[in-house]
Amino acid sequence: MDLGIAGETALVLGGSKGLGLDCALELARAGVKVAINGRNAVDGAAALKKLGEGTIFVQGDVAEPGQVAGLIDSVQKKLGPIHILVTNAGGPPPGEFHEHSIEVWQRAINVNMLSAVEAVQRVLPGMKEARFGRIVNITSFVVKEPYPNMALANSIRVGLTGAMSTLAREVASQGITVNNILPGLMDTGALQRVIDARVKKQGSSEQKVKHDMAASIPTGRLGLAEDFGPLCAFLCSRRASYITAQNIAVDGGLIRGLI
C-alpha cells in the first residue's frame, strides 16, 4: 500500500533500537527520508546498516538542555523540514511511588514528557506552513491501565497524553495529526529493566518472570518490535488523515478496559 509520504523527512527520537527503530524501518520502506536519534553511536551505526541509504543518525540525549534544538536543526539542514515526528524515550525506572526521590521524578519528567513537548514545539511551525504534519508519540499501555511497580510511568505518560490530546485538537484543521501508540509488554530493552527489577524484588528467575508476563497477555507472548512499526508508519501516512487524538494500544489484548 502506498502511504503517500515518499520524499518526506521524518525524525524518530530514540530510533536506534527497539520500537523506535522498527518505526524508522517502516518509514524508510515507505520512501521517507529518515533521521534517527539516540545516545549511543555504536547503536546508531548498527541501525543505519539496517535502514540503508538515505538515512542519518544524530547522536544526542534529549534529556539534556539544548540537545533537542540542536538535533532538530541538524536534521533539517541535512534532510529538509521535518513533517513527520515520532517521539520516543526509554521508560523511566520501575519502582513504587515512595521509592523515587524528587530528583528522579524530575529527570523522568524531562526525559519522558518535556523532551517530546519541546521537539513538537520546534517542528510545528514547519508543519503548519506545509499544512501537513504527522506526530506520533510512543507512550505506554499504562496510560489506560496502571501497572504495578511503575509509579513514574503511570504518572508521566498520562501527563504527555493530556498535552498531546490538547494539541491534536488545536492543529487538526491545519492538516496535522497527533496520535499516541501504547506498547504493551514488548520484548525490548525497556521491558528488560522492569524484568530485572521484578527478579530482584521477587527473588525469582528471569525466565519465570518473563513466562508470567507472557501468561498475563491473551495472545500468550510478549510483543516484538516488528509488531509495532507498521502501525506507526500508517499513522504517519496521508491515508491516516482522519485519525487524530487517539491512543492506540499494541498490547496483545493486555489492557482489560473497554475503551
PDB file of C-alpha atoms in Angstrom:
ATOM      1  CA  MET A   1       0.000   0.000   0.000  1.00  0.00           C
ATOM      2  CA  ASP A   2       1.332   3.417  -0.982  1.00  0.00           C
ATOM      3  CA  LEU A   3       1.357   5.561   2.160  1.00  0.00           C
ATOM      4  CA  GLY A   4       1.758   8.799   0.194  1.00  0.00           C
ATOM      5  CA  ILE A   5       4.728  10.077   2.176  1.00  0.00           C
ATOM      6  CA  ALA A   6       7.679   9.222  -0.059  1.00  0.00           C
ATOM      7  CA  GLY A   7      10.183  12.075  -0.003  1.00  0.00           C
ATOM      8  CA  GLU A   8       9.032  13.497   3.325  1.00  0.00           C
ATOM      9  CA  THR A   9      11.501  13.905   6.186  1.00  0.00           C
ATOM     10  CA  ALA A  10      10.944  12.060   9.447  1.00  0.00           C
ATOM     11  CA  LEU A  11      12.756  12.266  12.758  1.00  0.00           C
ATOM     12  CA  VAL A  12      12.438   9.297  15.094  1.00  0.00           C
ATOM     13  CA  LEU A  13      13.667  10.093  18.581  1.00  0.00           C
ATOM     14  CA  GLY A  14      15.106   7.070  20.330  1.00  0.00           C
ATOM     15  CA  GLY A  15      15.182   5.406  16.932  1.00  0.00           C
ATOM     16  CA  SER A  16      18.437   3.486  17.114  1.00  0.00           C
ATOM     17  CA  LYS A  17      16.901   0.313  18.559  1.00  0.00           C
ATOM     18  CA  GLY A  18      13.703  -1.329  19.749  1.00  0.00           C
ATOM     19  CA  LEU A  19      10.311   0.089  18.885  1.00  0.00           C
ATOM     20  CA  GLY A  20      11.720   3.347  17.551  1.00  0.00           C
ATOM     21  CA  LEU A  21      13.979   1.512  15.126  1.00  0.00           C
ATOM     22  CA  ASP A  22      11.111  -0.560  13.770  1.00  0.00           C
ATOM     23  CA  CYS A  23       9.124   2.634  13.176  1.00  0.00           C
ATOM     24  CA  ALA A  24      12.116   4.039  11.307  1.00  0.00           C
ATOM     25  CA  LEU A  25      12.443   0.860   9.221  1.00  0.00           C
ATOM     26  CA  GLU A  26       8.805   1.008   8.127  1.00  0.00           C
ATOM     27  CA  LEU A  27       9.041   4.713   7.295  1.00  0.00           C
ATOM     28  CA  ALA A  28      12.177   4.103   5.234  1.00  0.00           C
ATOM     29  CA  ARG A  29      10.358   1.337   3.334  1.00  0.00           C
ATOM     30  CA  ALA A  30       7.671   3.909   2.509  1.00  0.00           C
ATOM     31  CA  GLY A  31      10.282   6.119   0.857  1.00  0.00           C
ATOM     32  CA  VAL A  32      10.668   8.601   3.713  1.00  0.00           C
ATOM     33  CA  LYS A  33      13.987  10.311   4.409  1.00  0.00           C
ATOM     34  CA  VAL A  34      14.580   9.141   7.955  1.00  0.00           C
ATOM     35  CA  ALA A  35      16.739  10.570  10.716  1.00  0.00           C
ATOM     36  CA  ILE A  36      17.125   8.584  13.898  1.00  0.00           C
ATOM     37  CA  ASN A  37      18.385   9.817  17.230  1.00  0.00           C
ATOM     38  CA  GLY A  38      19.995   8.006  20.122  1.00  0.00           C
ATOM     39  CA  ARG A  39      22.623   8.381  22.803  1.00  0.00           C
ATOM     40  CA  ASN A  40      24.944   5.610  21.666  1.00  0.00           C
ATOM     41  CA  ALA A  41      26.966   5.992  18.464  1.00  0.00           C
ATOM     42  CA  VAL A  42      27.575   2.243  18.170  1.00  0.00           C
ATOM     43  CA  ASP A  43      23.827   1.548  18.273  1.00  0.00           C
ATOM     44  CA  GLY A  44      23.305   4.331  15.755  1.00  0.00           C
ATOM     45  CA  ALA A  45      25.811   2.870  13.314  1.00  0.00           C
ATOM     46  CA  ALA A  46      24.235  -0.587  13.608  1.00  0.00           C
ATOM     47  CA  ALA A  47      20.791   0.875  12.980  1.00  0.00           C
ATOM     48  CA  LEU A  48      21.942   2.733   9.861  1.00  0.00           C
ATOM     49  CA  LYS A  49      23.154  -0.557   8.365  1.00  0.00           C
ATOM     50  CA  LYS A  50      19.620  -1.908   8.730  1.00  0.00           C
ATOM     51  CA  LEU A  51      17.981   1.261   7.437  1.00  0.00           C
ATOM     52  CA  GLY A  52      20.145   1.641   4.345  1.00  0.00           C
ATOM     53  CA  GLU A  53      20.971   4.658   2.204  1.00  0.00           C
ATOM     54  CA  GLY A  54      19.268   7.997   2.705  1.00  0.00           C
ATOM     55  CA  THR A  55      19.052   7.715   6.489  1.00  0.00           C
ATOM     56  CA  ILE A  56      21.114   9.558   9.065  1.00  0.00           C
ATOM     57  CA  PHE A  57      21.888   9.199  12.754  1.00  0.00           C
ATOM     58  CA  VAL A  58      22.093  12.213  15.061  1.00  0.00           C
ATOM     59  CA  GLN A  59      23.622  11.442  18.419  1.00  0.00           C
ATOM     60  CA  GLY A  60      22.218  13.213  21.462  1.00  0.00           C
ATOM     61  CA  ASP A  61      20.464  12.868  24.798  1.00  0.00           C
ATOM     62  CA  VAL A  62      17.041  14.539  24.661  1.00  0.00           C
ATOM     63  CA  ALA A  63      17.086  14.935  28.453  1.00  0.00           C
ATOM     64  CA  GLU A  64      19.996  17.368  28.300  1.00  0.00           C
ATOM     65  CA  PRO A  65      19.381  21.119  27.813  1.00  0.00           C
ATOM     66  CA  GLY A  66      19.841  22.263  24.230  1.00  0.00           C
ATOM     67  CA  GLN A  67      20.071  18.760  22.773  1.00  0.00           C
ATOM     68  CA  VAL A  68      16.584  18.676  21.239  1.00  0.00           C
ATOM     69  CA  ALA A  69      17.060  22.016  19.485  1.00  0.00           C
ATOM     70  CA  GLY A  70      20.477  21.019  18.213  1.00  0.00           C
ATOM     71  CA  LEU A  71      19.498  17.677  16.769  1.00  0.00           C
ATOM     72  CA  ILE A  72      16.394  19.086  15.060  1.00  0.00           C
ATOM     73  CA  ASP A  73      18.458  21.871  13.472  1.00  0.00           C
ATOM     74  CA  SER A  74      20.996  19.299  12.298  1.00  0.00           C
ATOM     75  CA  VAL A  75      18.357  17.058  10.724  1.00  0.00           C
ATOM     76  CA  GLN A  76      16.613  19.904   8.927  1.00  0.00           C
ATOM     77  CA  LYS A  77      19.891  21.207   7.489  1.00  0.00           C
ATOM     78  CA  LYS A  78      20.702  17.761   6.095  1.00  0.00           C
ATOM     79  CA  LEU A  79      17.305  16.401   5.060  1.00  0.00           C
ATOM     80  CA  GLY A  80      14.897  19.331   4.928  1.00  0.00           C
ATOM     81  CA  PRO A  81      11.862  20.341   7.005  1.00  0.00           C
ATOM     82  CA  ILE A  82      10.611  17.685   9.388  1.00  0.00           C
ATOM     83  CA  HIS A  83       6.979  16.917   8.632  1.00  0.00           C
ATOM     84  CA  ILE A  84       6.908  13.558  10.464  1.00  0.00           C
ATOM     85  CA  LEU A  85       7.973  13.292  14.102  1.00  0.00           C
ATOM     86  CA  VAL A  86       7.997  10.161  16.235  1.00  0.00           C
ATOM     87  CA  THR A  87       8.805  10.865  19.867  1.00  0.00           C
ATOM     88  CA  ASN A  88      10.216   8.071  21.959  1.00  0.00           C
ATOM     89  CA  ALA A  89      12.358   7.757  25.064  1.00  0.00           C
ATOM     90  CA  GLY A  90      13.278   4.821  27.245  1.00  0.00           C
ATOM     91  CA  GLY A  91      10.779   4.343  30.027  1.00  0.00           C
ATOM     92  CA  PRO A  92      11.538   5.719  33.487  1.00  0.00           C
ATOM     93  CA  PRO A  93      12.941   3.343  36.091  1.00  0.00           C
ATOM     94  CA  PRO A  94      10.486   0.959  37.746  1.00  0.00           C
ATOM     95  CA  GLY A  95       9.623   1.279  41.406  1.00  0.00           C
ATOM     96  CA  GLU A  96       6.876   2.145  43.835  1.00  0.00           C
ATOM     97  CA  PHE A  97       5.738   5.701  44.483  1.00  0.00           C
ATOM     98  CA  HIS A  98       7.771   6.177  47.665  1.00  0.00           C
ATOM     99  CA  GLU A  99      10.985   4.736  46.240  1.00  0.00           C
ATOM    100  CA  HIS A 100      11.899   7.634  43.951  1.00  0.00           C
ATOM    101  CA  SER A 101      13.393  10.927  45.068  1.00  0.00           C
ATOM    102  CA  ILE A 102      12.114  14.221  43.671  1.00  0.00           C
ATOM    103  CA  GLU A 103      15.266  14.400  41.551  1.00  0.00           C
ATOM    104  CA  VAL A 104      14.366  11.077  39.914  1.00  0.00           C
ATOM    105  CA  TRP A 105      10.825  12.301  39.293  1.00  0.00           C
ATOM    106  CA  GLN A 106      12.157  15.497  37.725  1.00  0.00           C
ATOM    107  CA  ARG A 107      14.516  13.657  35.390  1.00  0.00           C
ATOM    108  CA  ALA A 108      11.733  11.289  34.349  1.00  0.00           C
ATOM    109  CA  ILE A 109       9.506  14.260  33.537  1.00  0.00           C
ATOM    110  CA  ASN A 110      12.292  15.811  31.451  1.00  0.00           C
ATOM    111  CA  VAL A 111      13.044  12.593  29.569  1.00  0.00           C
ATOM    112  CA  ASN A 112       9.560  11.182  29.058  1.00  0.00           C
ATOM    113  CA  MET A 113       7.409  14.284  28.756  1.00  0.00           C
ATOM    114  CA  LEU A 114       9.200  17.576  28.259  1.00  0.00           C
ATOM    115  CA  SER A 115      11.621  16.281  25.600  1.00  0.00           C
ATOM    116  CA  ALA A 116       8.618  15.320  23.453  1.00  0.00           C
ATOM    117  CA  VAL A 117       6.870  18.621  24.131  1.00  0.00           C
ATOM    118  CA  GLU A 118       9.945  20.601  23.089  1.00  0.00           C
ATOM    119  CA  ALA A 119      10.520  18.544  19.947  1.00  0.00           C
ATOM    120  CA  VAL A 120       6.914  19.030  18.869  1.00  0.00           C
ATOM    121  CA  GLN A 121       7.032  22.763  19.523  1.00  0.00           C
ATOM    122  CA  ARG A 122      10.134  23.087  17.350  1.00  0.00           C
ATOM    123  CA  VAL A 123       8.751  21.258  14.309  1.00  0.00           C
ATOM    124  CA  LEU A 124       5.189  22.601  14.455  1.00  0.00           C
ATOM    125  CA  PRO A 125       5.862  25.858  12.568  1.00  0.00           C
ATOM    126  CA  GLY A 126       7.145  23.966   9.529  1.00  0.00           C
ATOM    127  CA  MET A 127       4.211  21.558   9.637  1.00  0.00           C
ATOM    128  CA  LYS A 128       1.758  24.447   9.802  1.00  0.00           C
ATOM    129  CA  GLU A 129       3.429  26.158   6.855  1.00  0.00           C
ATOM    130  CA  ALA A 130       3.233  22.958   4.791  1.00  0.00           C
ATOM    131  CA  ARG A 131      -0.271  22.214   6.055  1.00  0.00           C
ATOM    132  CA  PHE A 132       0.875  18.668   6.608  1.00  0.00           C
ATOM    133  CA  GLY A 133       2.302  17.042   9.686  1.00  0.00           C
ATOM    134  CA  ARG A 134       2.274  13.746  11.494  1.00  0.00           C
ATOM    135  CA  ILE A 135       3.189  13.444  15.168  1.00  0.00           C
ATOM    136  CA  VAL A 136       3.254  10.013  16.787  1.00  0.00           C
ATOM    137  CA  ASN A 137       4.233   9.601  20.418  1.00  0.00           C
ATOM    138  CA  ILE A 138       5.312   6.210  21.718  1.00  0.00           C
ATOM    139  CA  THR A 139       3.880   6.127  25.235  1.00  0.00           C
ATOM    140  CA  SER A 140       2.712   3.013  27.124  1.00  0.00           C
ATOM    141  CA  PHE A 141      -0.291   0.824  27.887  1.00  0.00           C
ATOM    142  CA  VAL A 142      -0.135   2.190  31.449  1.00  0.00           C
ATOM    143  CA  VAL A 143      -1.963   5.264  30.156  1.00  0.00           C
ATOM    144  CA  LYS A 144      -5.090   3.094  30.133  1.00  0.00           C
ATOM    145  CA  GLU A 145      -4.250   0.647  32.899  1.00  0.00           C
ATOM    146  CA  PRO A 146      -1.662   1.476  35.587  1.00  0.00           C
ATOM    147  CA  TYR A 147       0.846  -1.325  36.100  1.00  0.00           C
ATOM    148  CA  PRO A 148       2.352  -2.423  39.435  1.00  0.00           C
ATOM    149  CA  ASN A 149       5.768  -1.087  40.432  1.00  0.00           C
ATOM    150  CA  MET A 150       5.745   1.577  37.702  1.00  0.00           C
ATOM    151  CA  ALA A 151       4.731   4.745  39.544  1.00  0.00           C
ATOM    152  CA  LEU A 152       6.787   7.069  37.331  1.00  0.00           C
ATOM    153  CA  ALA A 153       5.487   5.699  34.033  1.00  0.00           C
ATOM    154  CA  ASN A 154       1.916   5.517  35.343  1.00  0.00           C
ATOM    155  CA  SER A 155       2.075   9.236  36.126  1.00  0.00           C
ATOM    156  CA  ILE A 156       4.228  10.855  33.452  1.00  0.00           C
ATOM    157  CA  ARG A 157       2.870   9.001  30.429  1.00  0.00           C
ATOM    158  CA  VAL A 158      -0.581  10.293  31.345  1.00  0.00           C
ATOM    159  CA  GLY A 159       0.732  13.855  31.502  1.00  0.00           C
ATOM    160  CA  LEU A 160       2.142  13.627  27.988  1.00  0.00           C
ATOM    161  CA  THR A 161      -1.107  12.105  26.771  1.00  0.00           C
ATOM    162  CA  GLY A 162      -3.070  15.078  28.057  1.00  0.00           C
ATOM    163  CA  ALA A 163      -0.727  17.557  26.404  1.00  0.00           C
ATOM    164  CA  MET A 164      -0.848  15.798  23.053  1.00  0.00           C
ATOM    165  CA  SER A 165      -4.614  15.331  23.162  1.00  0.00           C
ATOM    166  CA  THR A 166      -4.943  19.090  23.609  1.00  0.00           C
ATOM    167  CA  LEU A 167      -2.537  19.786  20.744  1.00  0.00           C
ATOM    168  CA  ALA A 168      -4.280  17.357  18.399  1.00  0.00           C
ATOM    169  CA  ARG A 169      -7.488  19.379  18.521  1.00  0.00           C
ATOM    170  CA  GLU A 170      -5.678  22.694  18.153  1.00  0.00           C
ATOM    171  CA  VAL A 171      -3.952  21.736  14.886  1.00  0.00           C
ATOM    172  CA  ALA A 172      -6.379  19.286  13.273  1.00  0.00           C
ATOM    173  CA  SER A 173      -7.711  21.886  10.827  1.00  0.00           C
ATOM    174  CA  GLN A 174      -4.171  22.573   9.575  1.00  0.00           C
ATOM    175  CA  GLY A 175      -3.520  19.090   8.199  1.00  0.00           C
ATOM    176  CA  ILE A 176      -1.597  17.913  11.262  1.00  0.00           C
ATOM    177  CA  THR A 177      -2.485  14.789  13.184  1.00  0.00           C
ATOM    178  CA  VAL A 178      -1.275  13.818  16.647  1.00  0.00           C
ATOM    179  CA  ASN A 179      -1.621  10.259  17.904  1.00  0.00           C
ATOM    180  CA  ASN A 180      -0.116   8.043  20.586  1.00  0.00           C
ATOM    181  CA  ILE A 181       0.813   4.377  20.300  1.00  0.00           C
ATOM    182  CA  LEU A 182       0.682   2.431  23.544  1.00  0.00           C
ATOM    183  CA  PRO A 183       3.027  -0.564  23.562  1.00  0.00           C
ATOM    184  CA  GLY A 184       2.199  -3.336  25.983  1.00  0.00           C
ATOM    185  CA  LEU A 185       4.751  -5.763  27.375  1.00  0.00           C
ATOM    186  CA  MET A 186       7.198  -5.686  24.470  1.00  0.00           C
ATOM    187  CA  ASP A 187      10.341  -7.814  24.496  1.00  0.00           C
ATOM    188  CA  THR A 188      12.763  -4.885  24.244  1.00  0.00           C
ATOM    189  CA  GLY A 189      15.436  -3.264  26.387  1.00  0.00           C
ATOM    190  CA  ALA A 190      12.857  -1.065  28.083  1.00  0.00           C
ATOM    191  CA  LEU A 191      10.980  -4.087  29.405  1.00  0.00           C
ATOM    192  CA  GLN A 192      14.225  -5.731  30.478  1.00  0.00           C
ATOM    193  CA  ARG A 193      14.646  -3.081  33.167  1.00  0.00           C
ATOM    194  CA  VAL A 194      11.214  -3.976  34.535  1.00  0.00           C
ATOM    195  CA  ILE A 195      12.066  -7.668  34.381  1.00  0.00           C
ATOM    196  CA  ASP A 196      15.355  -7.151  36.222  1.00  0.00           C
ATOM    197  CA  ALA A 197      13.603  -5.160  38.956  1.00  0.00           C
ATOM    198  CA  ARG A 198      10.958  -7.854  39.377  1.00  0.00           C
ATOM    199  CA  VAL A 199      13.600 -10.605  39.534  1.00  0.00           C
ATOM    200  CA  LYS A 200      15.347  -8.709  42.329  1.00  0.00           C
ATOM    201  CA  LYS A 201      12.162  -7.886  44.211  1.00  0.00           C
ATOM    202  CA  GLN A 202      10.623 -11.349  43.978  1.00  0.00           C
ATOM    203  CA  GLY A 203      13.819 -13.355  44.259  1.00  0.00           C
ATOM    204  CA  SER A 204      12.710 -15.143  41.115  1.00  0.00           C
ATOM    205  CA  SER A 205      14.407 -16.086  37.845  1.00  0.00           C
ATOM    206  CA  GLU A 206      14.292 -14.045  34.649  1.00  0.00           C
ATOM    207  CA  GLN A 207      12.761 -16.985  32.819  1.00  0.00           C
ATOM    208  CA  LYS A 208       9.881 -17.271  35.296  1.00  0.00           C
ATOM    209  CA  VAL A 209       9.223 -13.518  35.310  1.00  0.00           C
ATOM    210  CA  LYS A 210       9.040 -13.443  31.507  1.00  0.00           C
ATOM    211  CA  HIS A 211       6.847 -16.541  31.499  1.00  0.00           C
ATOM    212  CA  ASP A 212       4.434 -14.963  33.984  1.00  0.00           C
ATOM    213  CA  MET A 213       4.317 -11.744  31.983  1.00  0.00           C
ATOM    214  CA  ALA A 214       3.553 -13.622  28.776  1.00  0.00           C
ATOM    215  CA  ALA A 215       0.871 -15.654  30.558  1.00  0.00           C
ATOM    216  CA  SER A 216      -0.899 -12.417  31.559  1.00  0.00           C
ATOM    217  CA  ILE A 217      -1.378 -11.495  27.876  1.00  0.00           C
ATOM    218  CA  PRO A 218      -4.277 -13.041  25.923  1.00  0.00           C
ATOM    219  CA  THR A 219      -2.017 -13.749  22.923  1.00  0.00           C
ATOM    220  CA  GLY A 220       0.275 -15.698  25.264  1.00  0.00           C
ATOM    221  CA  ARG A 221       3.507 -13.948  24.310  1.00  0.00           C
ATOM    222  CA  LEU A 222       5.467 -10.763  24.753  1.00  0.00           C
ATOM    223  CA  GLY A 223       5.275  -8.268  21.920  1.00  0.00           C
ATOM    224  CA  LEU A 224       8.028  -7.814  19.351  1.00  0.00           C
ATOM    225  CA  ALA A 225       9.341  -4.654  17.723  1.00  0.00           C
ATOM    226  CA  GLU A 226       8.063  -5.831  14.347  1.00  0.00           C
ATOM    227  CA  ASP A 227       4.528  -5.932  15.775  1.00  0.00           C
ATOM    228  CA  PHE A 228       4.794  -2.187  16.242  1.00  0.00           C
ATOM    229  CA  GLY A 229       6.368  -0.424  13.260  1.00  0.00           C
ATOM    230  CA  PRO A 230       3.646  -0.924  10.616  1.00  0.00           C
ATOM    231  CA  LEU A 231       1.036   0.890  12.713  1.00  0.00           C
ATOM    232  CA  CYS A 232       3.465   3.732  13.338  1.00  0.00           C
ATOM    233  CA  ALA A 233       4.117   4.149   9.609  1.00  0.00           C
ATOM    234  CA  PHE A 234       0.400   4.053   8.810  1.00  0.00           C
ATOM    235  CA  LEU A 235      -0.391   6.793  11.340  1.00  0.00           C
ATOM    236  CA  CYS A 236       2.354   8.887   9.708  1.00  0.00           C
ATOM    237  CA  SER A 237       0.812   8.430   6.277  1.00  0.00           C
ATOM    238  CA  ARG A 238      -1.577  10.544   4.255  1.00  0.00           C
ATOM    239  CA  ARG A 239      -4.040   7.660   4.435  1.00  0.00           C
ATOM    240  CA  ALA A 240      -4.452   8.345   8.162  1.00  0.00           C
ATOM    241  CA  SER A 241      -5.532  11.972   7.734  1.00  0.00           C
ATOM    242  CA  TYR A 242      -8.820  11.439   9.626  1.00  0.00           C
ATOM    243  CA  ILE A 243      -7.228   9.726  12.618  1.00  0.00           C
ATOM    244  CA  THR A 244      -6.102  12.100  15.346  1.00  0.00           C
ATOM    245  CA  ALA A 245      -6.127  12.465  19.154  1.00  0.00           C
ATOM    246  CA  GLN A 246      -6.152   8.676  19.505  1.00  0.00           C
ATOM    247  CA  ASN A 247      -4.404   6.301  21.902  1.00  0.00           C
ATOM    248  CA  ILE A 248      -3.923   3.003  20.093  1.00  0.00           C
ATOM    249  CA  ALA A 249      -2.626   0.018  22.038  1.00  0.00           C
ATOM    250  CA  VAL A 250      -0.313  -2.626  20.607  1.00  0.00           C
ATOM    251  CA  ASP A 251      -0.522  -4.983  23.558  1.00  0.00           C
ATOM    252  CA  GLY A 252      -1.831  -8.412  22.567  1.00  0.00           C
ATOM    253  CA  GLY A 253      -5.057  -7.721  24.466  1.00  0.00           C
ATOM    254  CA  LEU A 254      -3.341  -6.927  27.773  1.00  0.00           C
ATOM    255  CA  ILE A 255      -5.479  -3.868  28.589  1.00  0.00           C
ATOM    256  CA  ARG A 256      -8.760  -5.031  30.064  1.00  0.00           C
ATOM    257  CA  GLY A 257     -10.748  -1.800  29.736  1.00  0.00           C
ATOM    258  CA  LEU A 258     -13.450  -1.421  27.127  1.00  0.00           C
ATOM    259  CA  ILE A 259     -12.090   1.890  25.804  1.00  0.00           C
TER     260      ILE A 259
END
